Amino acid sequence: MNRTSSIGSLFNHLCAQIGAANVTIDESQIELRSRTCIPYRELPQIIVYPLNAQHVQAVVLAAQEFNVPVWPVSTGKNWGYGETTACYPGGITMILNRMTKIWHVDEKLGYAVIDPGVTYQQLNDYLKANKIPLWTDVTSSTQSGSVIGNALDKGRGLSPYADHFGQICGMDVVLSDGKILETGNVSQGNYHSRHLYKWGIGPSLQGLFAQSNFGIVVKAGVWLMPEPEGFDWAVFDYTAKEEQFGDFIDDLRKLMFQGALRAYPHVANDFAMLCNVSQYPHERLAGQKFLSPAALESWRKEHGVAPWSFSCGLYGLKKEVRIQKYYLRRVLSQYGQIQFLGAAAQNTLYGKTVHFFAKGMGKMLGKSPALMASLIPAINLYRGVPTDYFVKQIYAKAFASKPAEKIVDAAKDQCGVLWLGPLIPFTCEHVTKAIAISKDITAKHEFDFFLEIIVESPRNVIFLLGVFYDRKADEECSRAKRWYTEVKTALSQNGYPTYRMATMSMPDSSDTASTQKDFLNAIKQSIDPQNIIAPGRYGISANKKG
């Protein structure tokens, strides 16, 4: 079938199946909805917005009939990784952001069953409105992100429930033939523990649908954290000598192993923190494309930002929280300053008093008002309250100011940001080596060095490396691509592959693991022989065109 000539027929067919209001071929709408923050994008021929699982089934069957690929996304708010763009031109982009039903929340057993379009903000609002004492782990990115979508791409949070895919249990998945697969099921439709025990019987199927193109998840259970009896929040500034940083990393790992640290903090370097609280100081560039060490230090001192810092939540019984505070203070005080300010977020007289004195202490320590303004949003992140406050950092360099709106759309606004997430063993030797490699390459490509060390477990960390650039400038886009390719290759060659890919690098993402690639392609061929669903996603059965 000639695909170009059949697009009109496909459009009419989809309109009849899921309603004209949920289908568009309008070029201006497609251009706007397909914008990216990464220096790459492809335009689809049609965008569809299903309202329910039946619509998803209808779209998949239509794609089979017309032999057109479908690229599904949840809300498309994974800024810096690919947003809604496919890794090929043409075809159908399926955006699931109108599927927003919260089917069930079980307070006793601590889980919710939700659609893929449910955002962190919607789930949090639902829990608060219904006075359900459960918290959902959130990312430090947008409140408009999909809970399920982030989990399927192995996104990370901050609390003891930070492993988002690990908190998914029991999924409904539309396959390429239109059938719905229920993962983890022993008896379809009659299994009370479906959202409580993820393994089922026989081989576990759930993992097949993370970072893959084997099906489209249209419903899932997600585990929620019961509101703890005790909660506090710590903020730590690293002020020790640079040569002590490796010891600090090793002691942080030990705190994780001992259970004294139950949250999963992001240890941010100074540049990452400064982009949260200030706009980029172009006047300090002195003709360069990135800040010199002296210019960065001057900017850092202006806001009272430490070379490295992190915050974290403390959870458990009140006695347990007191013990956690004791050990954190005892270990971390030798590397810098630690404060416990969780009460500042309480809407009580005591909370307001703590907040008042925290601001006063911050002023004494040289903290700028802009830095102190991040206190309450930061505490609330660890209490399951999403915010767009911190994601506005990606507006720091190419924009005169950060948007005033509470909710932003970085792709629509044409922010330029590109993320890379290599996996690093949690030891001082590996962490310092990976820092040196990535820092040198970033300087070579004349970008400022952004790094957050995301504690993934007591055994492993993830580096969140990123560059901010002018998305509208071709030279900056090209430079960002070159940085991404070189740093990804260098880290992988040194044993630090990335855990998550930007769309532009997905088709060849498994080329270095040929046996795995062949195995996954064989599965794809058997369940989706026409290669309809997201060909090329994470390297599985690439080369399908719209």
XYZ file of C-alpha atoms in Angstrom:
546
model
C 0.000 0.000 0.000
C 1.294 3.497 -0.872
C 1.579 5.157 2.525
C 1.528 8.755 1.312
C -1.678 8.309 -0.669
C -3.290 6.361 2.148
C -2.856 8.961 4.911
C -6.155 10.617 4.028
C -7.933 7.276 4.184
C -6.202 6.445 7.482
C -7.201 9.817 8.928
C -10.852 9.267 7.993
C -10.732 5.745 9.404
C -9.267 6.941 12.722
C -11.821 9.740 12.987
C -14.590 7.191 12.594
C -13.002 4.897 15.195
C -12.036 7.293 18.001
C -13.687 10.611 17.084
C -12.471 13.509 14.961
C -11.668 15.587 18.067
C -9.005 13.025 18.981
C -7.166 12.943 15.642
C -5.210 15.639 13.823
C -3.251 15.981 10.597
C -3.063 19.765 10.909
C 0.559 20.701 10.207
C 0.678 23.575 12.681
C -0.693 21.419 15.503
C 1.723 18.616 14.645
C 4.659 21.048 14.583
C 3.742 22.488 17.979
C 3.105 19.140 19.668
C 6.262 17.588 18.217
C 8.717 20.171 19.527
C 11.665 18.837 21.462
C 14.284 20.039 23.916
C 16.873 17.710 22.378
C 18.685 18.688 19.145
C 16.652 16.258 17.071
C 13.059 15.639 16.056
C 10.927 13.856 13.479
C 7.417 14.895 12.474
C 4.589 12.344 12.328
C 1.839 12.462 9.734
C -0.959 11.987 12.253
C -1.318 12.540 15.996
C -3.996 10.676 17.931
C -5.217 11.213 21.487
C -7.026 8.069 22.691
C -9.498 8.438 25.541
C -9.435 4.822 26.713
C -7.976 1.376 26.093
C -10.553 0.628 23.401
C -9.321 3.643 21.439
C -5.736 2.407 21.731
C -6.819 -0.984 20.410
C -8.613 0.674 17.504
C -5.554 2.749 16.584
C -3.246 -0.265 16.680
C -5.575 -2.283 14.469
C -5.834 0.629 12.035
C -2.056 0.895 11.949
C -1.884 -2.802 11.106
C -4.424 -2.402 8.340
C -2.673 0.598 6.806
C 0.849 -0.687 7.604
C 1.868 2.505 9.431
C 4.021 2.601 12.596
C 2.696 3.969 15.901
C 4.921 5.791 18.397
C 3.157 5.859 21.801
C 4.025 8.340 24.566
C 2.256 9.081 27.826
C 2.345 12.866 28.283
C 5.561 13.593 26.373
C 7.081 15.584 29.235
C 10.384 13.694 29.381
C 12.227 16.903 28.543
C 15.817 16.320 27.527
C 15.244 12.723 26.421
C 12.968 13.027 23.394
C 9.507 14.281 24.372
C 7.010 13.004 21.748
C 9.349 12.523 18.792
C 9.818 9.123 17.201
C 13.204 7.951 15.950
C 11.892 7.851 12.367
C 9.820 10.232 10.218
C 6.114 9.917 9.560
C 3.595 7.473 10.957
C 1.228 7.964 13.894
C 2.216 9.526 17.191
C -0.103 8.332 19.951
C -0.258 10.670 22.955
C -2.029 9.133 25.958
C -2.440 12.324 28.015
C -6.260 12.230 27.734
C -6.383 8.849 29.481
C -6.506 10.233 33.024
C -8.726 7.887 34.998
C -7.756 6.906 38.527
C -9.516 3.569 38.759
C -8.897 2.653 42.355
C -6.847 3.590 45.415
C -6.465 1.023 48.172
C -5.545 2.788 51.400
C -5.003 -0.406 53.397
C -2.657 -2.059 50.917
C -1.077 1.130 49.618
C -1.564 1.179 45.874
C -3.445 2.918 43.080
C -4.588 1.708 39.660
C -4.286 4.445 37.073
C -4.265 5.317 33.379
C -1.041 6.317 31.590
C -2.123 9.949 31.288
C -2.402 10.436 35.072
C 0.234 12.949 36.143
C 2.043 13.314 39.435
C -0.027 16.393 40.175
C -3.335 14.662 39.418
C -2.513 11.687 41.615
C -1.314 13.889 44.472
C -4.438 16.066 44.189
C -6.640 12.975 44.285
C -4.952 11.642 47.411
C -5.194 14.996 49.185
C -8.798 15.666 48.117
C -9.889 12.268 49.409
C -7.803 12.567 52.598
C -5.927 9.346 51.798
C -2.710 9.195 53.880
C -0.553 7.835 51.061
C 2.318 9.541 49.280
C 3.447 8.981 45.708
C 7.120 9.277 44.950
C 7.744 12.121 42.503
C 10.571 13.259 40.276
C 12.282 16.617 40.596
C 11.048 17.330 37.074
C 7.581 18.504 36.077
C 4.360 17.841 37.951
C 2.835 17.277 34.487
C 4.842 14.119 33.904
C 3.109 10.753 33.630
C 3.454 8.448 36.634
C 3.368 5.374 34.401
C 5.383 6.886 31.562
C 8.246 7.841 33.849
C 8.225 4.387 35.420
C 8.323 2.630 32.032
C 11.429 4.620 31.112
C 13.000 3.639 34.470
C 12.752 7.138 35.880
C 13.865 7.882 39.415
C 12.474 9.711 42.412
C 13.730 10.671 45.845
C 11.931 8.809 48.627
C 12.239 5.130 49.697
C 9.962 4.455 46.690
C 12.409 6.108 44.262
C 12.618 3.099 41.907
C 9.556 3.968 39.860
C 9.450 0.866 37.698
C 9.998 -1.171 40.840
C 6.750 0.279 42.238
C 4.690 -0.768 39.190
C 2.682 -3.958 39.724
C 0.130 -5.406 37.328
C -0.237 -3.820 33.879
C -2.783 -3.930 31.062
C -0.881 -3.896 27.772
C -2.314 -3.539 24.274
C -0.374 -5.795 21.910
C 0.095 -5.304 18.178
C -2.875 -7.583 17.378
C -5.170 -5.463 19.549
C -5.409 -7.966 22.401
C -4.872 -6.869 26.018
C -2.262 -8.736 28.036
C -2.553 -8.635 31.833
C 0.931 -8.989 33.326
C 1.497 -10.932 36.507
C -1.767 -12.800 36.161
C -2.400 -16.355 37.194
C -6.077 -16.271 36.267
C -7.151 -13.495 33.925
C -9.725 -11.230 35.520
C -9.859 -13.228 38.768
C -6.704 -12.531 40.769
C -6.942 -10.483 43.968
C -3.183 -10.023 44.339
C -2.639 -8.726 40.829
C -1.437 -5.306 42.005
C 0.295 -6.714 45.081
C 2.551 -9.471 43.709
C 4.182 -8.619 40.405
C 5.739 -11.954 39.438
C 2.682 -14.152 38.807
C 3.581 -17.687 37.750
C 6.195 -18.716 35.230
C 8.486 -16.159 33.550
C 7.888 -12.584 34.674
C 6.502 -10.525 31.804
C 6.375 -7.089 33.377
C 9.997 -6.211 32.643
C 9.465 -6.751 28.930
C 7.469 -3.536 28.726
C 10.026 -1.161 30.256
C 12.010 0.733 27.614
C 10.665 -1.468 24.846
C 8.199 -1.576 21.964
C 6.426 -4.855 22.695
C 3.110 -3.251 23.639
C 1.324 -0.131 24.878
C 0.579 0.070 28.603
C -2.962 1.384 29.118
C -3.379 0.766 32.851
C -1.125 -0.140 35.761
C -0.993 -0.514 39.492
C 1.492 1.686 41.324
C 2.573 1.233 44.915
C 2.241 4.243 47.206
C 4.038 4.973 50.463
C 1.981 5.167 53.676
C 2.480 8.535 55.319
C 5.189 7.896 57.927
C 4.821 8.622 61.614
C 8.104 10.478 61.567
C 9.491 12.712 58.816
C 12.297 15.214 58.629
C 14.382 16.736 55.884
C 18.115 17.300 55.800
C 20.150 19.656 53.654
C 23.895 19.153 53.357
C 26.603 21.470 51.984
C 29.973 19.933 51.161
C 32.694 22.324 52.337
C 35.633 19.949 52.874
C 38.732 19.847 50.699
C 38.421 18.532 47.164
C 40.694 15.584 47.943
C 38.222 14.392 50.614
C 35.374 14.001 48.132
C 36.145 10.329 47.512
C 35.950 9.577 51.228
C 32.632 11.415 51.339
C 31.267 9.202 48.544
C 32.343 6.042 50.385
C 30.794 7.212 53.664
C 27.564 8.108 51.872
C 27.424 4.565 50.515
C 27.925 3.150 54.015
C 25.046 5.270 55.334
C 22.834 3.740 52.643
C 23.881 0.192 53.493
C 23.294 0.802 57.202
C 19.786 2.149 56.625
C 20.653 5.519 58.187
C 19.800 7.063 54.815
C 16.548 5.717 53.398
C 15.924 8.349 50.762
C 17.780 8.457 47.421
C 19.353 11.914 47.200
C 20.768 13.718 44.201
C 24.206 15.103 45.013
C 24.340 18.233 42.853
C 27.388 20.180 41.800
C 27.459 23.962 42.084
C 26.454 24.648 38.478
C 23.356 22.456 38.789
C 22.289 24.239 41.974
C 22.963 27.710 40.596
C 20.744 27.104 37.582
C 17.903 26.484 40.038
C 18.256 29.857 41.747
C 19.597 32.246 39.126
C 19.787 33.064 35.442
C 23.039 32.397 33.658
C 25.646 35.173 34.211
C 26.546 35.851 30.592
C 28.424 38.960 31.722
C 30.977 36.690 33.439
C 31.885 34.748 30.287
C 34.693 37.084 29.206
C 34.404 35.987 25.593
C 34.188 32.263 26.341
C 31.255 29.905 25.778
C 31.335 28.551 29.327
C 32.304 29.893 32.722
C 35.898 29.797 33.878
C 36.573 28.302 37.328
C 36.996 31.809 38.730
C 33.740 33.031 37.189
C 31.868 29.989 38.490
C 33.291 30.509 41.976
C 32.238 34.158 41.931
C 28.693 33.191 40.904
C 28.639 30.469 43.544
C 29.697 32.837 46.315
C 27.055 35.356 45.274
C 24.352 32.841 46.231
C 26.114 30.937 49.003
C 26.106 27.670 47.064
C 28.520 24.922 48.082
C 30.692 23.019 45.560
C 28.446 19.986 46.193
C 25.153 19.732 48.054
C 22.185 17.476 48.521
C 18.955 17.203 50.422
C 17.129 14.102 51.589
C 14.070 12.962 53.495
C 14.143 10.958 56.716
C 11.320 8.452 57.156
C 10.017 5.961 59.703
C 8.868 5.891 63.289
C 9.786 9.030 65.223
C 12.454 7.084 67.101
C 13.905 5.845 63.840
C 14.089 9.365 62.436
C 15.977 10.511 65.525
C 18.487 7.693 65.022
C 18.875 8.581 61.339
C 19.573 12.207 62.262
C 22.209 11.111 64.771
C 24.119 9.016 62.244
C 23.816 11.538 59.410
C 25.105 14.302 61.647
C 27.942 12.156 63.026
C 29.182 11.048 59.594
C 28.508 14.042 57.364
C 29.592 16.807 59.727
C 33.223 15.952 58.991
C 32.623 16.954 55.345
C 30.450 20.025 55.719
C 27.320 21.427 57.268
C 24.070 19.515 57.745
C 20.776 21.019 58.893
C 17.408 19.388 59.606
C 14.594 21.679 58.485
C 11.641 19.428 57.631
C 9.331 21.211 60.065
C 9.612 24.401 57.975
C 7.069 22.998 55.503
C 4.404 22.478 58.195
C 1.494 24.898 57.981
C 1.543 25.450 61.739
C 2.881 28.106 64.087
C 5.851 25.887 64.829
C 6.470 25.303 61.139
C 6.316 29.004 60.347
C 8.702 29.692 63.215
C 11.198 27.114 61.938
C 10.908 28.583 58.443
C 11.549 32.094 59.783
C 14.664 31.053 61.664
C 15.870 28.945 58.734
C 15.808 32.016 56.504
C 17.669 33.987 59.151
C 20.302 31.277 59.477
C 20.598 31.114 55.710
C 21.275 34.833 55.547
C 23.984 34.495 58.200
C 25.591 31.716 56.141
C 25.587 33.832 52.990
C 22.656 32.124 51.302
C 20.842 34.353 48.824
C 17.054 34.922 49.089
C 16.701 33.089 45.753
C 18.409 30.027 47.196
C 16.300 30.104 50.357
C 13.137 30.345 48.237
C 13.732 26.745 47.160
C 13.421 25.454 50.741
C 9.707 24.622 50.860
C 9.466 23.113 47.333
C 12.506 20.962 48.126
C 11.065 19.654 51.406
C 7.723 18.924 49.775
C 9.314 16.869 46.993
C 10.301 14.329 49.635
C 6.703 14.328 50.881
C 5.319 13.392 47.471
C 4.305 16.921 46.423
C 5.325 17.545 42.781
C 6.472 20.912 41.494
C 7.830 22.611 38.376
C 10.083 24.791 40.525
C 13.287 22.864 39.862
C 12.746 21.950 36.219
C 12.803 25.670 35.448
C 16.597 25.405 35.724
C 16.626 24.484 32.032
C 15.456 28.040 31.262
C 18.543 29.455 32.992
C 20.927 29.865 30.060
C 19.019 30.710 26.869
C 16.238 32.790 28.449
C 16.262 36.201 30.122
C 14.211 34.889 33.029
C 12.433 31.794 34.245
C 8.686 31.625 33.539
C 6.412 32.887 36.293
C 3.809 30.182 35.670
C 3.612 27.325 38.168
C 3.461 24.792 35.329
C 5.742 25.107 32.303
C 6.108 23.412 28.934
C 9.815 23.350 28.166
C 9.452 21.663 24.758
C 6.818 24.119 23.566
C 8.995 26.987 24.805
C 11.953 25.537 22.853
C 14.286 25.064 25.798
C 17.498 23.319 24.863
C 18.503 20.528 27.224
C 20.062 17.118 26.621
C 20.511 14.526 29.375
C 22.757 11.490 29.686
C 22.574 8.950 32.536
C 25.595 6.624 32.837
C 25.600 3.891 35.487
C 28.468 4.122 37.960
C 29.402 1.711 40.784
C 29.027 3.488 44.133
C 32.710 3.726 45.078
C 35.056 6.688 45.235
C 37.304 5.186 42.539
C 34.535 4.788 39.974
C 32.742 8.036 40.802
C 35.858 10.209 40.624
C 37.036 8.511 37.416
C 33.667 9.036 35.698
C 33.617 12.676 36.844
C 37.045 13.277 35.347
C 36.097 11.717 31.989
C 32.805 13.574 31.622
C 34.160 16.892 32.912
C 37.043 16.916 30.437
C 34.790 16.136 27.473
C 32.249 18.746 28.541
C 34.989 21.390 28.683
C 36.284 20.254 25.280
C 32.875 21.008 23.773
C 32.692 24.322 25.651
C 29.734 23.634 27.901
C 29.369 24.227 31.616
C 29.634 21.040 33.636
C 26.245 19.976 35.017
C 26.202 16.897 37.231
C 23.808 15.352 39.699
C 24.935 12.085 41.263
C 21.671 10.197 41.737
C 21.923 7.569 44.451
C 20.198 4.568 42.851
C 21.036 2.013 45.553
C 23.795 1.345 48.099
C 25.677 -0.299 45.233
C 25.176 2.006 42.274
C 24.675 5.637 41.318
C 23.440 7.270 38.140
C 25.128 10.377 36.795
C 22.696 12.935 35.439
C 24.918 14.769 32.996
C 23.394 17.560 30.978
C 24.007 20.518 28.734
C 21.838 23.599 28.372
C 21.983 25.300 24.992
C 20.063 27.544 22.603
C 17.594 25.218 20.853
C 17.099 27.756 18.052
C 20.809 28.068 17.207
C 22.075 25.449 14.739
C 25.676 25.722 15.956
C 24.668 25.056 19.563
C 22.479 22.113 18.520
C 25.380 20.592 16.612
C 27.745 21.141 19.524
C 25.275 19.505 21.941
C 25.005 16.467 19.648
C 28.782 16.140 19.447
C 29.063 16.396 23.246
C 26.404 13.717 23.710
C 28.014 11.289 21.274
C 31.531 11.679 22.642
C 30.726 11.559 26.351
C 28.334 8.609 25.892
C 30.936 6.687 23.896
C 33.817 7.460 26.246
C 31.919 6.502 29.379
C 30.601 3.308 27.784
C 34.083 2.288 26.678
C 35.225 2.739 30.276
C 32.453 0.464 31.558
C 29.802 3.094 32.335
C 26.907 2.643 29.861
C 23.832 4.814 30.126
C 20.573 3.580 31.678
C 18.337 5.721 29.493
C 18.584 7.021 25.938
C 17.601 10.165 24.104
C 15.403 9.276 21.141
C 18.012 10.274 18.569
C 20.382 7.548 19.778
C 17.814 4.786 20.305
C 18.123 2.864 17.006
C 21.742 1.868 17.703
C 21.438 1.680 21.493
C 21.903 -2.104 21.685
C 24.496 -2.516 18.930
C 27.215 -3.334 21.462
C 25.146 -6.204 22.923
C 24.483 -8.302 19.846
C 23.135 -11.394 21.614
C 20.623 -9.349 23.578
C 19.663 -7.407 20.468
C 19.037 -10.629 18.508
C 16.986 -12.049 21.371
C 14.796 -8.942 21.673
C 14.361 -8.711 17.900
C 13.225 -12.332 17.836
C 10.567 -11.575 20.450
C 9.504 -8.505 18.477
C 9.223 -10.480 15.252
C 7.049 -13.109 16.892
C 4.575 -10.717 18.562
C 4.671 -7.770 16.116
C 5.675 -9.188 12.731
C 4.677 -6.004 10.886
C 6.893 -3.985 13.269
C 4.029 -1.589 13.963
C 4.635 -0.435 17.548
C 7.520 2.051 17.941
C 10.116 0.405 15.662
C 13.623 1.289 16.773
C 12.739 2.162 20.345
C 15.781 1.188 22.414
C 17.265 -0.493 19.372
C 14.551 -3.107 18.866
C 13.640 -3.697 15.195
C 14.702 -0.353 13.794
C 14.274 1.051 10.268
C 10.469 1.256 10.040
C 9.383 4.414 8.212
C 6.094 6.232 8.156
